[in-house]
Amino acid sequence: MFSESLIRLKEKNLMREIKNRNSPQGSRILIDGENYINFSSNDYLGLANHPHVIESAQKVIATFGFGSGASRLLCGGSILHDELEKKTAEFKGTESALIFNSGYSANTGIIPAIADEGDVIFSDELNHASIVDGCRLSKAKKIIYRHKDIGHLSELIKKENTARKIVITDSVFSMDGDIAPLKEIYDLCVTLNYSLSTPNFLLYIDDAHGTGVLGSGKGALAHFGIKPEPWIIQMGTFSKALGSFGAFAAGSKSTIEWLLNTARSFIFSTALPSCAAAASIAALEVIEREPDILNKLWSNREQAVHGIIKLGYDIMGSETPITPVRTGTVEEALRISRHLMKNGIFAPAIRPPSVKEPRIRITVTAAHTAEDIESLIKALSL
Ligand SMILES: Cc1ncc(COP(=O)(O)O)c(C=O)c1O
């Protein structure tokens, strides 16, 4: 039925392909019997395999079993879910938090719940696909502003006379590795909210790649020294730097209560297994107890970026461990990615429609050694 469409994808070199690991996630992986140094994961702190994370999940499997059997509202959750929510709120400096099953389900559940008919959403043009889909599910009007362009955002906002306006942005852009100008966006919202008895601006931040990476691990607001105001909603994931699974919304008590009552992906989906909540709690504990992991992540990132730039590559404005390397064409992206694989390096080619401009997406983690990064640089000197 779709064979002709598939042929067209193949002709354009745009067929997607799954690679199955035969090893744990980590800086070294095994695929089809071959070992690779892995520069493709979002496991920025190497916590997917941290002994404390594994042990905590195992203990909870032994006591709570695996499946959760029902949605949170139907008793699918356990005291571990509650503990994780309290810990997340404390970590993010908010009154309250709510767990979602994934970052995708958080964005597609939260956005339609906070932005209704008559409201207006302002969304950065490079926001993650799950935000785009969340916006599509919302009945609000959607307006796209140019990537990180505060002037454009402010101009568009001033043209709208609606009850509620919601600015939505990734904190760290997942394919570009640059950071949103959150301080300027925050200041804009403060100015526009000023003198109103009820603030009519909401700021929704997807901190999937900021949590565990920026602000000593606490995320983008901490990085910019921004107070978690009641009109800011922080969404984040446990699946990236925290090496676990699932996601969260963190905000004021009333925001979280509203989400619990209206976010459809929360209400109508089976709760995460308790062991996933236990793994996330353990990961947050590791970040608090072992701040050196973050130092290692950032010094590894410095080493990699220095070497990549020295070879003459354009890293497309990256400011974080997500390091895209511009390739110009899809064919060149595929060629470089295959060349890297032949040299024992796994770093995927990212092609349209995931991004407009093809690239190799290299993610550096705290688990890499200096030798791993040297091998990457050597393999990139084509
Ligand atoms: C910015 C951003 N938001 C949300 C998600 C979705 O998170 P999850 O993988 O937990 O569904 C991702 C994942 O790639 C992401 O990069």
PDB file of N, CA and C in Angstrom, residues 194-256:
ATOM      1  N   TYR A 194       3.204  43.011  33.931  1.00  0.00           N
ATOM      2  CA  TYR A 194       3.257  44.071  34.937  1.00  0.00           C
ATOM      3  C   TYR A 194       1.978  44.903  34.903  1.00  0.00           C
ATOM      4  N   SER A 195       1.483  45.246  36.050  1.00  0.00           N
ATOM      5  CA  SER A 195       0.285  46.076  36.192  1.00  0.00           C
ATOM      6  C   SER A 195      -1.019  45.311  35.959  1.00  0.00           C
ATOM      7  N   LEU A 196      -0.926  44.015  35.646  1.00  0.00           N
ATOM      8  CA  LEU A 196      -2.169  43.248  35.520  1.00  0.00           C
ATOM      9  C   LEU A 196      -2.419  42.535  36.840  1.00  0.00           C
ATOM     10  N   SER A 197      -3.660  42.537  37.306  1.00  0.00           N
ATOM     11  CA  SER A 197      -3.923  41.878  38.587  1.00  0.00           C
ATOM     12  C   SER A 197      -3.768  40.362  38.418  1.00  0.00           C
ATOM     13  N   THR A 198      -4.202  39.846  37.256  1.00  0.00           N
ATOM     14  CA  THR A 198      -3.974  38.421  36.981  1.00  0.00           C
ATOM     15  C   THR A 198      -3.048  38.332  35.778  1.00  0.00           C
ATOM     16  N   PRO A 199      -1.831  37.793  35.954  1.00  0.00           N
ATOM     17  CA  PRO A 199      -0.923  37.714  34.796  1.00  0.00           C
ATOM     18  C   PRO A 199      -1.588  36.946  33.654  1.00  0.00           C
ATOM     19  N   ASN A 200      -1.508  37.500  32.454  1.00  0.00           N
ATOM     20  CA  ASN A 200      -2.128  36.761  31.346  1.00  0.00           C
ATOM     21  C   ASN A 200      -1.079  36.154  30.409  1.00  0.00           C
ATOM     22  N   PHE A 201       0.173  36.126  30.892  1.00  0.00           N
ATOM     23  CA  PHE A 201       1.224  35.454  30.132  1.00  0.00           C
ATOM     24  C   PHE A 201       1.639  34.192  30.826  1.00  0.00           C
ATOM     25  N   LEU A 202       1.766  33.127  30.074  1.00  0.00           N
ATOM     26  CA  LEU A 202       2.344  31.905  30.623  1.00  0.00           C
ATOM     27  C   LEU A 202       3.615  31.636  29.843  1.00  0.00           C
ATOM     28  N   LEU A 203       4.643  31.155  30.539  1.00  0.00           N
ATOM     29  CA  LEU A 203       5.866  30.735  29.857  1.00  0.00           C
ATOM     30  C   LEU A 203       6.020  29.245  30.079  1.00  0.00           C
ATOM     31  N   TYR A 204       6.046  28.506  28.965  1.00  0.00           N
ATOM     32  CA  TYR A 204       6.157  27.047  29.045  1.00  0.00           C
ATOM     33  C   TYR A 204       7.518  26.646  28.483  1.00  0.00           C
ATOM     34  N   ILE A 205       8.337  26.054  29.356  1.00  0.00           N
ATOM     35  CA  ILE A 205       9.703  25.698  28.951  1.00  0.00           C
ATOM     36  C   ILE A 205       9.864  24.190  28.887  1.00  0.00           C
ATOM     37  N   ASP A 206      10.300  23.698  27.730  1.00  0.00           N
ATOM     38  CA  ASP A 206      10.631  22.275  27.599  1.00  0.00           C
ATOM     39  C   ASP A 206      12.115  22.143  27.945  1.00  0.00           C
ATOM     40  N   ASP A 207      12.373  21.649  29.162  1.00  0.00           N
ATOM     41  CA  ASP A 207      13.749  21.581  29.664  1.00  0.00           C
ATOM     42  C   ASP A 207      14.298  20.148  29.556  1.00  0.00           C
ATOM     43  N   ALA A 208      13.861  19.445  28.502  1.00  0.00           N
ATOM     44  CA  ALA A 208      14.275  18.038  28.329  1.00  0.00           C
ATOM     45  C   ALA A 208      15.796  17.911  28.289  1.00  0.00           C
ATOM     46  N   HIS A 209      16.461  18.822  27.570  1.00  0.00           N
ATOM     47  CA  HIS A 209      17.920  18.715  27.430  1.00  0.00           C
ATOM     48  C   HIS A 209      18.672  19.677  28.352  1.00  0.00           C
ATOM     49  N   GLY A 210      17.925  20.411  29.172  1.00  0.00           N
ATOM     50  CA  GLY A 210      18.565  21.309  30.140  1.00  0.00           C
ATOM     51  C   GLY A 210      18.643  20.640  31.513  1.00  0.00           C
ATOM     52  N   THR A 211      17.632  19.838  31.821  1.00  0.00           N
ATOM     53  CA  THR A 211      17.587  19.155  33.113  1.00  0.00           C
ATOM     54  C   THR A 211      18.756  18.173  33.222  1.00  0.00           C
ATOM     55  N   GLY A 212      19.531  18.323  34.297  1.00  0.00           N
ATOM     56  CA  GLY A 212      20.696  17.442  34.470  1.00  0.00           C
ATOM     57  C   GLY A 212      21.938  17.954  33.746  1.00  0.00           C
ATOM     58  N   VAL A 213      21.780  19.022  32.957  1.00  0.00           N
ATOM     59  CA  VAL A 213      22.905  19.510  32.136  1.00  0.00           C
ATOM     60  C   VAL A 213      23.257  20.960  32.491  1.00  0.00           C
ATOM     61  N   LEU A 214      22.234  21.821  32.550  1.00  0.00           N
ATOM     62  CA  LEU A 214      22.469  23.246  32.840  1.00  0.00           C
ATOM     63  C   LEU A 214      22.227  23.530  34.324  1.00  0.00           C
ATOM     64  N   GLY A 215      22.729  24.676  34.781  1.00  0.00           N
ATOM     65  CA  GLY A 215      22.412  25.141  36.138  1.00  0.00           C
ATOM     66  C   GLY A 215      22.754  24.129  37.218  1.00  0.00           C
ATOM     67  N   SER A 216      23.952  23.570  37.192  1.00  0.00           N
ATOM     68  CA  SER A 216      24.387  22.507  38.122  1.00  0.00           C
ATOM     69  C   SER A 216      23.412  21.336  38.110  1.00  0.00           C
ATOM     70  N   GLY A 217      22.799  21.110  37.002  1.00  0.00           N
ATOM     71  CA  GLY A 217      21.883  19.976  36.845  1.00  0.00           C
ATOM     72  C   GLY A 217      20.435  20.349  37.060  1.00  0.00           C
ATOM     73  N   LYS A 218      20.199  21.505  37.701  1.00  0.00           N
ATOM     74  CA  LYS A 218      18.814  21.859  38.020  1.00  0.00           C
ATOM     75  C   LYS A 218      18.033  22.358  36.803  1.00  0.00           C
ATOM     76  N   GLY A 219      18.755  22.698  35.759  1.00  0.00           N
ATOM     77  CA  GLY A 219      18.069  23.059  34.518  1.00  0.00           C
ATOM     78  C   GLY A 219      18.218  24.515  34.131  1.00  0.00           C
ATOM     79  N   ALA A 220      17.428  24.889  33.109  1.00  0.00           N
ATOM     80  CA  ALA A 220      17.612  26.184  32.452  1.00  0.00           C
ATOM     81  C   ALA A 220      17.291  27.375  33.346  1.00  0.00           C
ATOM     82  N   LEU A 221      16.254  27.284  34.175  1.00  0.00           N
ATOM     83  CA  LEU A 221      15.926  28.445  35.019  1.00  0.00           C
ATOM     84  C   LEU A 221      17.068  28.739  35.974  1.00  0.00           C
ATOM     85  N   ALA A 222      17.625  27.676  36.565  1.00  0.00           N
ATOM     86  CA  ALA A 222      18.763  27.852  37.482  1.00  0.00           C
ATOM     87  C   ALA A 222      19.957  28.430  36.712  1.00  0.00           C
ATOM     88  N   HIS A 223      20.171  27.971  35.494  1.00  0.00           N
ATOM     89  CA  HIS A 223      21.274  28.459  34.653  1.00  0.00           C
ATOM     90  C   HIS A 223      21.187  29.977  34.479  1.00  0.00           C
ATOM     91  N   PHE A 224      19.967  30.487  34.267  1.00  0.00           N
ATOM     92  CA  PHE A 224      19.788  31.930  34.044  1.00  0.00           C
ATOM     93  C   PHE A 224      19.485  32.694  35.333  1.00  0.00           C
ATOM     94  N   GLY A 225      19.395  31.965  36.455  1.00  0.00           N
ATOM     95  CA  GLY A 225      19.046  32.629  37.726  1.00  0.00           C
ATOM     96  C   GLY A 225      17.631  33.175  37.717  1.00  0.00           C
ATOM     97  N   ILE A 226      16.721  32.484  37.019  1.00  0.00           N
ATOM     98  CA  ILE A 226      15.319  32.942  36.945  1.00  0.00           C
ATOM     99  C   ILE A 226      14.500  32.237  38.029  1.00  0.00           C
ATOM    100  N   LYS A 227      13.691  33.030  38.744  1.00  0.00           N
ATOM    101  CA  LYS A 227      12.843  32.478  39.799  1.00  0.00           C
ATOM    102  C   LYS A 227      11.691  31.699  39.158  1.00  0.00           C
ATOM    103  N   PRO A 228      11.389  30.500  39.652  1.00  0.00           N
ATOM    104  CA  PRO A 228      10.258  29.757  39.062  1.00  0.00           C
ATOM    105  C   PRO A 228       8.913  30.371  39.449  1.00  0.00           C
ATOM    106  N   GLU A 229       8.521  31.422  38.745  1.00  0.00           N
ATOM    107  CA  GLU A 229       7.276  32.134  39.040  1.00  0.00           C
ATOM    108  C   GLU A 229       6.072  31.208  38.829  1.00  0.00           C
ATOM    109  N   PRO A 230       4.939  31.545  39.454  1.00  0.00           N
ATOM    110  CA  PRO A 230       3.738  30.706  39.271  1.00  0.00           C
ATOM    111  C   PRO A 230       3.255  30.664  37.825  1.00  0.00           C
ATOM    112  N   TRP A 231       3.645  31.679  37.013  1.00  0.00           N
ATOM    113  CA  TRP A 231       3.196  31.683  35.616  1.00  0.00           C
ATOM    114  C   TRP A 231       4.200  30.996  34.680  1.00  0.00           C
ATOM    115  N   ILE A 232       5.195  30.326  35.271  1.00  0.00           N
ATOM    116  CA  ILE A 232       6.132  29.536  34.448  1.00  0.00           C
ATOM    117  C   ILE A 232       5.847  28.054  34.683  1.00  0.00           C
ATOM    118  N   ILE A 233       5.746  27.298  33.597  1.00  0.00           N
ATOM    119  CA  ILE A 233       5.599  25.840  33.719  1.00  0.00           C
ATOM    120  C   ILE A 233       6.859  25.211  33.134  1.00  0.00           C
ATOM    121  N   GLN A 234       7.519  24.403  33.939  1.00  0.00           N
ATOM    122  CA  GLN A 234       8.719  23.701  33.451  1.00  0.00           C
ATOM    123  C   GLN A 234       8.338  22.262  33.151  1.00  0.00           C
ATOM    124  N   MET A 235       8.581  21.881  31.906  1.00  0.00           N
ATOM    125  CA  MET A 235       8.424  20.466  31.566  1.00  0.00           C
ATOM    126  C   MET A 235       9.844  19.913  31.413  1.00  0.00           C
ATOM    127  N   GLY A 236      10.042  18.668  31.763  1.00  0.00           N
ATOM    128  CA  GLY A 236      11.372  18.077  31.578  1.00  0.00           C
ATOM    129  C   GLY A 236      11.240  16.563  31.482  1.00  0.00           C
ATOM    130  N   THR A 237      12.336  15.922  31.153  1.00  0.00           N
ATOM    131  CA  THR A 237      12.264  14.457  31.017  1.00  0.00           C
ATOM    132  C   THR A 237      13.233  13.778  31.990  1.00  0.00           C
ATOM    133  N   PHE A 238      12.868  12.573  32.366  1.00  0.00           N
ATOM    134  CA  PHE A 238      13.776  11.726  33.153  1.00  0.00           C
ATOM    135  C   PHE A 238      14.592  10.834  32.207  1.00  0.00           C
ATOM    136  N   SER A 239      14.289  10.926  30.908  1.00  0.00           N
ATOM    137  CA  SER A 239      14.818   9.949  29.947  1.00  0.00           C
ATOM    138  C   SER A 239      16.158  10.344  29.331  1.00  0.00           C
ATOM    139  N   LYS A 240      16.611  11.551  29.607  1.00  0.00           N
ATOM    140  CA  LYS A 240      17.847  11.993  28.946  1.00  0.00           C
ATOM    141  C   LYS A 240      18.982  12.018  29.967  1.00  0.00           C
ATOM    142  N   ALA A 241      19.335  13.189  30.511  1.00  0.00           N
ATOM    143  CA  ALA A 241      20.476  13.220  31.453  1.00  0.00           C
ATOM    144  C   ALA A 241      20.225  12.362  32.693  1.00  0.00           C
ATOM    145  N   LEU A 242      18.963  12.106  33.023  1.00  0.00           N
ATOM    146  CA  LEU A 242      18.702  11.325  34.235  1.00  0.00           C
ATOM    147  C   LEU A 242      18.765   9.816  33.975  1.00  0.00           C
ATOM    148  N   GLY A 243      18.961   9.433  32.737  1.00  0.00           N
ATOM    149  CA  GLY A 243      19.213   8.028  32.402  1.00  0.00           C
ATOM    150  C   GLY A 243      18.061   7.091  32.731  1.00  0.00           C
ATOM    151  N   SER A 244      16.854   7.637  32.897  1.00  0.00           N
ATOM    152  CA  SER A 244      15.725   6.802  33.312  1.00  0.00           C
ATOM    153  C   SER A 244      14.636   6.837  32.244  1.00  0.00           C
ATOM    154  N   PHE A 245      13.401   7.035  32.641  1.00  0.00           N
ATOM    155  CA  PHE A 245      12.309   7.085  31.668  1.00  0.00           C
ATOM    156  C   PHE A 245      11.163   7.901  32.234  1.00  0.00           C
ATOM    157  N   GLY A 246      10.443   8.605  31.361  1.00  0.00           N
ATOM    158  CA  GLY A 246       9.296   9.395  31.797  1.00  0.00           C
ATOM    159  C   GLY A 246       9.607  10.878  31.766  1.00  0.00           C
ATOM    160  N   ALA A 247       8.626  11.677  32.220  1.00  0.00           N
ATOM    161  CA  ALA A 247       8.765  13.130  32.154  1.00  0.00           C
ATOM    162  C   ALA A 247       7.964  13.774  33.286  1.00  0.00           C
ATOM    163  N   PHE A 248       8.056  15.104  33.355  1.00  0.00           N
ATOM    164  CA  PHE A 248       7.334  15.796  34.425  1.00  0.00           C
ATOM    165  C   PHE A 248       6.916  17.187  33.995  1.00  0.00           C
ATOM    166  N   ALA A 249       5.891  17.691  34.709  1.00  0.00           N
ATOM    167  CA  ALA A 249       5.592  19.119  34.666  1.00  0.00           C
ATOM    168  C   ALA A 249       5.831  19.611  36.076  1.00  0.00           C
ATOM    169  N   ALA A 250       6.480  20.774  36.205  1.00  0.00           N
ATOM    170  CA  ALA A 250       6.716  21.352  37.529  1.00  0.00           C
ATOM    171  C   ALA A 250       6.210  22.785  37.497  1.00  0.00           C
ATOM    172  N   GLY A 251       5.420  23.156  38.495  1.00  0.00           N
ATOM    173  CA  GLY A 251       4.854  24.507  38.510  1.00  0.00           C
ATOM    174  C   GLY A 251       4.120  24.779  39.803  1.00  0.00           C
ATOM    175  N   SER A 252       3.192  25.740  39.734  1.00  0.00           N
ATOM    176  CA  SER A 252       2.444  26.099  40.944  1.00  0.00           C
ATOM    177  C   SER A 252       1.453  24.975  41.275  1.00  0.00           C
ATOM    178  N   LYS A 253       0.967  24.996  42.524  1.00  0.00           N
ATOM    179  CA  LYS A 253       0.036  23.959  42.980  1.00  0.00           C
ATOM    180  C   LYS A 253      -1.214  23.931  42.080  1.00  0.00           C
ATOM    181  N   SER A 254      -1.723  25.136  41.765  1.00  0.00           N
ATOM    182  CA  SER A 254      -2.965  25.152  40.977  1.00  0.00           C
ATOM    183  C   SER A 254      -2.717  24.683  39.536  1.00  0.00           C
ATOM    184  N   THR A 255      -1.536  25.010  38.967  1.00  0.00           N
ATOM    185  CA  THR A 255      -1.238  24.541  37.603  1.00  0.00           C
ATOM    186  C   THR A 255      -1.213  23.008  37.580  1.00  0.00           C
ATOM    187  N   ILE A 256      -0.524  22.431  38.550  1.00  0.00           N
ATOM    188  CA  ILE A 256      -0.371  20.976  38.560  1.00  0.00           C
ATOM    189  C   ILE A 256      -1.725  20.296  38.816  1.00  0.00           C
TER     190      ILE A 256
END
